XYZ file of C-alpha atoms in Angstrom:
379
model
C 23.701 19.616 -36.525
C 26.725 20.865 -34.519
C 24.504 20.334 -31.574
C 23.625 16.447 -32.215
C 27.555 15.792 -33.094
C 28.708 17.361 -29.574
C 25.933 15.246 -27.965
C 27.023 11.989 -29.452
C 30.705 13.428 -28.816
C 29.569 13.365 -25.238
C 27.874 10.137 -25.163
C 30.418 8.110 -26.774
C 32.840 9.573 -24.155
C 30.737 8.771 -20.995
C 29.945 5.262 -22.441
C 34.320 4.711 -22.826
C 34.621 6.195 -19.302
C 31.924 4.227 -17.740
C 33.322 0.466 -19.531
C 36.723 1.475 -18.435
C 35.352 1.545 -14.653
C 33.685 -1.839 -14.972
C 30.615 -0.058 -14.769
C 29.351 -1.314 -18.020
C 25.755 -3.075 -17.901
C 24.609 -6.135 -19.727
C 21.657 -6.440 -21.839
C 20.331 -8.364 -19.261
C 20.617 -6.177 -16.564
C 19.527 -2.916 -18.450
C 16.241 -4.900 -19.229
C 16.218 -5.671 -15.285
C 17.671 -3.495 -13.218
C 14.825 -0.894 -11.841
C 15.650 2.508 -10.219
C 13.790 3.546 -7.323
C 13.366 7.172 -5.922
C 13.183 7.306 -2.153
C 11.380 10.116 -0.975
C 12.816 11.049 2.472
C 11.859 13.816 5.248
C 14.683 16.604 5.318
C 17.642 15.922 6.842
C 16.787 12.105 7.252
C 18.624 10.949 4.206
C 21.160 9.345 6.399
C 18.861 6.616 7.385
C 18.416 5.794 4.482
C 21.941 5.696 3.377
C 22.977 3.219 6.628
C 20.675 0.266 4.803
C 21.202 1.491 1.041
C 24.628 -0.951 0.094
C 23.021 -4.084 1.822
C 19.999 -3.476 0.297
C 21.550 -2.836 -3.277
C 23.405 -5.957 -2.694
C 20.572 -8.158 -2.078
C 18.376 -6.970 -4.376
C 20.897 -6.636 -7.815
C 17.661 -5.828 -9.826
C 16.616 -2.407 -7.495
C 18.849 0.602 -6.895
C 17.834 3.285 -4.930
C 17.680 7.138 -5.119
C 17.297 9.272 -2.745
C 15.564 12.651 -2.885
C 14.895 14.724 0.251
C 11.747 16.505 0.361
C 11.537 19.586 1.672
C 10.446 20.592 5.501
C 7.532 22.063 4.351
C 5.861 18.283 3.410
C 4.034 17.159 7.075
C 4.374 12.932 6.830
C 0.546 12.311 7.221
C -0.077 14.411 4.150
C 2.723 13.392 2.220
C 0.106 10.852 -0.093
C -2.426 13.379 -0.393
C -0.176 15.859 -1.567
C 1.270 13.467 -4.104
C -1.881 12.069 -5.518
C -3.651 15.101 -5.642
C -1.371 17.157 -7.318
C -0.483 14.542 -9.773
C 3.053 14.907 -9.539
C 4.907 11.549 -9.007
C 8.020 12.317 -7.359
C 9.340 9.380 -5.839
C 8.350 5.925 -5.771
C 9.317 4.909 -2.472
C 8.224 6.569 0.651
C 9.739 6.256 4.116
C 6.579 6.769 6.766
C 5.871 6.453 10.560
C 2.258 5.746 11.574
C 1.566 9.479 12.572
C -1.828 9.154 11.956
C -2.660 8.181 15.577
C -0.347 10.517 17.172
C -1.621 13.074 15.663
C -5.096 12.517 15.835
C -4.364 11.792 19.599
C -3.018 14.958 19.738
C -5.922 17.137 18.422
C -8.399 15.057 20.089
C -10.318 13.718 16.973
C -10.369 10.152 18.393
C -11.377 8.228 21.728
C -10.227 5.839 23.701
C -11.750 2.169 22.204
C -14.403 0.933 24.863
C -13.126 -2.417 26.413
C -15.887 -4.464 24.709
C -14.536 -3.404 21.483
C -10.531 -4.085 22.320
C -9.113 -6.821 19.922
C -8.563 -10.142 22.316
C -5.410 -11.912 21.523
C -4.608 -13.769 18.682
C -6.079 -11.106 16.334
C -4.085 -9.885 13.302
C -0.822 -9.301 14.669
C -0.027 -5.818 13.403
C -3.385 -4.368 15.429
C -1.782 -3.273 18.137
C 1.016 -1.387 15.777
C -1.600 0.721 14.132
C -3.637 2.016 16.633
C -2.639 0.683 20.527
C -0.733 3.191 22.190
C -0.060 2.063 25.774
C -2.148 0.566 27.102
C -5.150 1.490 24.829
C -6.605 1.073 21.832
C -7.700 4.236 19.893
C -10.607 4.594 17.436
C -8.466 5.483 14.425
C -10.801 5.779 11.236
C -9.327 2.443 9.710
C -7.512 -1.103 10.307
C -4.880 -0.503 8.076
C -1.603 1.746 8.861
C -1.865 5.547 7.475
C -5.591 5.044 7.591
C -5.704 3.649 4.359
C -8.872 0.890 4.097
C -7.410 -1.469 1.068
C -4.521 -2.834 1.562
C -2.497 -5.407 -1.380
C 0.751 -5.452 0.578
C 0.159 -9.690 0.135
C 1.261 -8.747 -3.422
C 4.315 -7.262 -2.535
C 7.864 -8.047 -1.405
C 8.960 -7.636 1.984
C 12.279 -7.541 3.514
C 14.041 -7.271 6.985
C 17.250 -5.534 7.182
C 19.702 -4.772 10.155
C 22.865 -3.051 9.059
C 25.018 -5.049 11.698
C 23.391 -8.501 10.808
C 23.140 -8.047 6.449
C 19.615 -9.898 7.516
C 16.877 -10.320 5.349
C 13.930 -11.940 4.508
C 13.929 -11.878 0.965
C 10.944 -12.088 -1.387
C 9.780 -14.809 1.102
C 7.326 -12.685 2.259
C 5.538 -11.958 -1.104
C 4.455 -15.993 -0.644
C 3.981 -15.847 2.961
C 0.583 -14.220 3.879
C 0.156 -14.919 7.874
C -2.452 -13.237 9.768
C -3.418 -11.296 6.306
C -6.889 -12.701 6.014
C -8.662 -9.010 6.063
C -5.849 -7.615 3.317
C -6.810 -10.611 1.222
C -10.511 -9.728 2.064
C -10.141 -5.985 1.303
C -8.100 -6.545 -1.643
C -10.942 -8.789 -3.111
C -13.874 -6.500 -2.693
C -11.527 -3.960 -4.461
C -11.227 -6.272 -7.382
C -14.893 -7.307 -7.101
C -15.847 -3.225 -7.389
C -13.576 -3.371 -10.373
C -15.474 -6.298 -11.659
C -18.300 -4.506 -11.705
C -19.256 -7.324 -9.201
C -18.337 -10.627 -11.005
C -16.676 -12.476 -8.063
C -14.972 -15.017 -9.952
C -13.831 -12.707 -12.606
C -12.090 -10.910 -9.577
C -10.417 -14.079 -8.627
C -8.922 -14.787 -11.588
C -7.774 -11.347 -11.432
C -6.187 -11.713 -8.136
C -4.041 -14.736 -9.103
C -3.172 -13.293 -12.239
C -1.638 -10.311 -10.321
C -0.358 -13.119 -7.429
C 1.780 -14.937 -9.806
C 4.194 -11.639 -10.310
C 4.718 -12.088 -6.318
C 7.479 -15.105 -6.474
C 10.391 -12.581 -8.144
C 10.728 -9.262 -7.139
C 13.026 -8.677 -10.493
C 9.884 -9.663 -12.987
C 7.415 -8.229 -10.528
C 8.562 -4.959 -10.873
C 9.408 -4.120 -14.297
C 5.868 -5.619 -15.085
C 4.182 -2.595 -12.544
C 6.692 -0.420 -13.893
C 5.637 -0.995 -17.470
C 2.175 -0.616 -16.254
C 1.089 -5.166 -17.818
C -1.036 -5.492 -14.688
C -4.367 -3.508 -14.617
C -4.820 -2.240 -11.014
C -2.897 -0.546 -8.339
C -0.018 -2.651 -6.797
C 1.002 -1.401 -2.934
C 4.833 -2.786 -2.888
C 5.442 -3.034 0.368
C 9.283 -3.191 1.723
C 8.960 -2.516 5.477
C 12.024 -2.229 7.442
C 11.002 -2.539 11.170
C 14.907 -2.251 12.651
C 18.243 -0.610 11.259
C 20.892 -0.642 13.967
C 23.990 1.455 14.116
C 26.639 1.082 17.309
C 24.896 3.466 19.519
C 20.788 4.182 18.475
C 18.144 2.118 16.822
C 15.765 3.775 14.563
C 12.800 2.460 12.805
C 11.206 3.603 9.599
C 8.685 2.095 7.173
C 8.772 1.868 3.581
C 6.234 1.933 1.188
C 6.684 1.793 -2.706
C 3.622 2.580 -5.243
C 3.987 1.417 -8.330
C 0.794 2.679 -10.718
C 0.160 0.759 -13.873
C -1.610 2.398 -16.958
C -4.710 1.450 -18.034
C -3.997 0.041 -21.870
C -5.712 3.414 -22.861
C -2.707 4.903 -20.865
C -4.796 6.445 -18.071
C -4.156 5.904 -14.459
C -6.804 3.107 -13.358
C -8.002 4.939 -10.296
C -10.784 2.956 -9.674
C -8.626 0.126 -8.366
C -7.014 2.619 -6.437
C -6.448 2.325 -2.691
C -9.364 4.256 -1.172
C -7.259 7.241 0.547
C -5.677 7.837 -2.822
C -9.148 7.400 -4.650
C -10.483 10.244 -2.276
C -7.097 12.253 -2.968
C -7.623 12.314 -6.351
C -11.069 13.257 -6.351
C -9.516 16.977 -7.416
C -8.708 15.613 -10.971
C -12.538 14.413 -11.276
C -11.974 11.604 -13.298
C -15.228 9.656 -14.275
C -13.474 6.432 -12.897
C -12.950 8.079 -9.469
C -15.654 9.489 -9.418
C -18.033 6.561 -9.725
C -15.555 4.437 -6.968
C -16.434 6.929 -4.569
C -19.776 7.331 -5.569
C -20.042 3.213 -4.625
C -17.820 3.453 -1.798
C -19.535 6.511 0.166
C -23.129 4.165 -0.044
C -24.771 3.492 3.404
C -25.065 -0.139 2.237
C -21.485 -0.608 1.177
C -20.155 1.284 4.319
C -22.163 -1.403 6.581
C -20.499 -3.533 4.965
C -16.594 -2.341 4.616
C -17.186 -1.885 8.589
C -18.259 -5.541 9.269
C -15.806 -6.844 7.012
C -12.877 -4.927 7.461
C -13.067 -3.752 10.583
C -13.088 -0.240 10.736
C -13.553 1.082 14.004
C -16.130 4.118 14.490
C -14.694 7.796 14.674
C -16.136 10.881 16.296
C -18.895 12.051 14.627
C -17.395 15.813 14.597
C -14.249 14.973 13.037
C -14.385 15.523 9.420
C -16.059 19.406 10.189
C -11.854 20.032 11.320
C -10.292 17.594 10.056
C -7.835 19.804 7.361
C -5.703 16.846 5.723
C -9.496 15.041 4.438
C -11.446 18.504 3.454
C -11.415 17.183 0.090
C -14.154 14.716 1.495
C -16.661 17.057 2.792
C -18.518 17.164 -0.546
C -19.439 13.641 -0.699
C -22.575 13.282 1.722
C -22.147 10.264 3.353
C -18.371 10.522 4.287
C -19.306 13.195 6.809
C -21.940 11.489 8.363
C -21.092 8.122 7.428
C -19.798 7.445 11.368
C -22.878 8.803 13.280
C -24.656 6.333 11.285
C -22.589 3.541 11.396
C -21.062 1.821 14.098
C -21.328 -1.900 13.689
C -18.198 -4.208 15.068
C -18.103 -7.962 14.192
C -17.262 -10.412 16.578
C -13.874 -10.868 16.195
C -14.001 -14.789 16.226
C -16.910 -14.525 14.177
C -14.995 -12.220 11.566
C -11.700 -14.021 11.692
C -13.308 -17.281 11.598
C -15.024 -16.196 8.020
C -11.971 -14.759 7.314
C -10.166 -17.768 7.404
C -12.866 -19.657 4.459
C -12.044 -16.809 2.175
C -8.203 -17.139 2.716
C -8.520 -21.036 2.561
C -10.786 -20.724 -0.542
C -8.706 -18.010 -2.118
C -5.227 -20.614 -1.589
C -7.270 -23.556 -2.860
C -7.448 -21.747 -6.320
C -4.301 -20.228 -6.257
C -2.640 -23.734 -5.722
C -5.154 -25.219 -8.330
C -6.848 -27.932 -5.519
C -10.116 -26.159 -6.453
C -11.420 -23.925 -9.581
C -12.350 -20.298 -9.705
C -16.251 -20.869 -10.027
C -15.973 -23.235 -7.098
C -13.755 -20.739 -4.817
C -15.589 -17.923 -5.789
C -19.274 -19.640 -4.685
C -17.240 -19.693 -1.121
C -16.170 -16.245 -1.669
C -19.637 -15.185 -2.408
C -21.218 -16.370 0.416
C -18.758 -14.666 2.815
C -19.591 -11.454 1.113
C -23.246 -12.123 1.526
């Protein structure tokens, strides 16, 4: 009993201090304000700290935390270690596309023939995930840190220079340019989830959409785990300036909802954490992977995503993906596969499923009608 007294003692005393400072919070912003745990690489928590006030003060509803991790963690592990282990850390996660460094580096990928170079006017981030130079690698996916799904057209993303205060605001969470094969990928993650139903997918996809437009209900709803599949929050920070060095970093927030059973829903996972996770064998990851490491549906993730083919000796080395080497076709899945679209042809069916996908979204046409168009892109 003494125990409980001295507690509430203590309580009542921080709650007098804290409403003497003016640091008391309203109902409305305890129900709104979310805290956020950075996750940065040792001794980098100053960049962090040069873009954390404007940040705070343009977004009331997030605050940040920062936690430095320790030097041990290598960056193109960092989501492997995280998933696998089952330890959620941090929410946010500052990154650098390593991946094609260091695949570079140890010689797991080639140069891209020039017949299979994207021409111009392909999706404009191409060049940022796997062009070095004045080459294009074959990294093992179109998506940066190798990851094959992609929702960042749910998410929020700002611009921030610490000279300028500028930002983009949650414009971008309504602004999808050049997304057309995140919106693509994201769909035939739904549709897997759907056991297939297309149009049950759609509706699935704009329920999730409408949580885009404000970035204060958007993330207390992930947060309290309302919408059933895995939300990538994007926030990517492409330039904070000081007087004398610019340094770039990329953030990249995961917010995991529960399943209404309370268990994670990894089959709506991203695939790279799907494959992490594999350790936990959980009958849900287990039968995503199961679909996902099928000739069939590897043709077709490569013609529709476009995933670029890898050397065929790469996953006998490759350390950071060993827990892939017991599903058969992931090892052999590139010596058998090595189909590339047509750009135009791809970004030209692209384009129908974006324009069908906006039509329902804006309510100009219904979900059995958009997903008919949707359908026959996917067959």
């Amino acid at each position: 009993m003494k125990r409980y007294i001295k507690a509430a003692a203590v309580a009542a005393a921080l709650s007098v201090l804290l409403t003497s400072c003016g640091i008391r919070q309203t109902e409305y912003e305890r129900e709104d304000t979310v805290t956020l745990t950075v996750a940065v690489r040792a001794g980098e928590t100053g960049l962090i700290q040069k873009i954390q006030p404007g940040f705070e003060a343009e977004n009331p509803s997030v605050k940040l935390k920062i936690t430095e991790l320790s030097a041990g963690f290598e960056q193109y592990s960092l989501y492997a270690s995280a998933f696998s282990s089952g330890e959620y850390l941090f929410d946010l996660v500052e990154t650098e596309d390593v991946w094609i460094d260091d695949f570079i580096r140890k010689g797991w990928i080639d140069v891209l023939p020039e017949s299979l170079n994207p021409g111009e006017g392909y999706f404009g981030y191409v060049y940022d995930s796997f062009g070095r130079g004045d080459a294009y690698w074959a990294v093992p996916f179109q998506m940066d840190l190798g990851m094959l799904f992609s929702l960042d057209e749910y998410g929020w993303d700002g611009e921030y220079s610490s000279m300028a205060g500028k930002s983009a605001g949650n414009a971008g969470a309504l602004k999808i340019e050049d997304d057309r094969e995140d919106i693509i990928c994201a769909l035939m993650e739904l549709i897997e989830y759907c056991d297939g139903d297309v149009q049950t997918a759609l509706e699935l996809y704009g329920s999730i959409y409408k949580y885009a437009g404000s970035e204060r209900v958007k993330l207390n709803e992930f947060k309290k785990g309302n919408v059933p599949v895995m939300h990538s929050w994007s926030s990517i920070i492409p330039s904070l300036y000081d007087d004398s060095s610019k340094v770039v970093a990329t953030f990249r927030a995961h917010n995991t909802p529960l399943s209404p059973e309370g268990n994670e829903t990894t089959v709506a996972k991203l695939f790279g954490f799907a494959v992490s996770s594999l350790s936990e064998h959980k009958p849900e990851c287990e039968r995503f992977l199961e679909y996902i490491s099928r000739d069939s549906v590897q043709t077709q993730l490569i013609e529709q995503s476009g995933m670029y083919p890898m050397k065929p000796d790469m996953y006998e080395d490759l350390t950071i993906v060993s827990t892939w080497k017991h599903i058969p076709a992931m090892s052999s899945r590139m010596e058998n596969v090595s189909i590339r679209p047509h750009t135009e042809n791809y970004a030209a069916s692209a384009l129908d499923v974006r324009e069908a996908v906006y039509a329902y979204l804006e309510g100009t046409a219904g979900a059995e009608e958009a997903a008919a168009k949707i359908q026959g892109f996917l067959n």
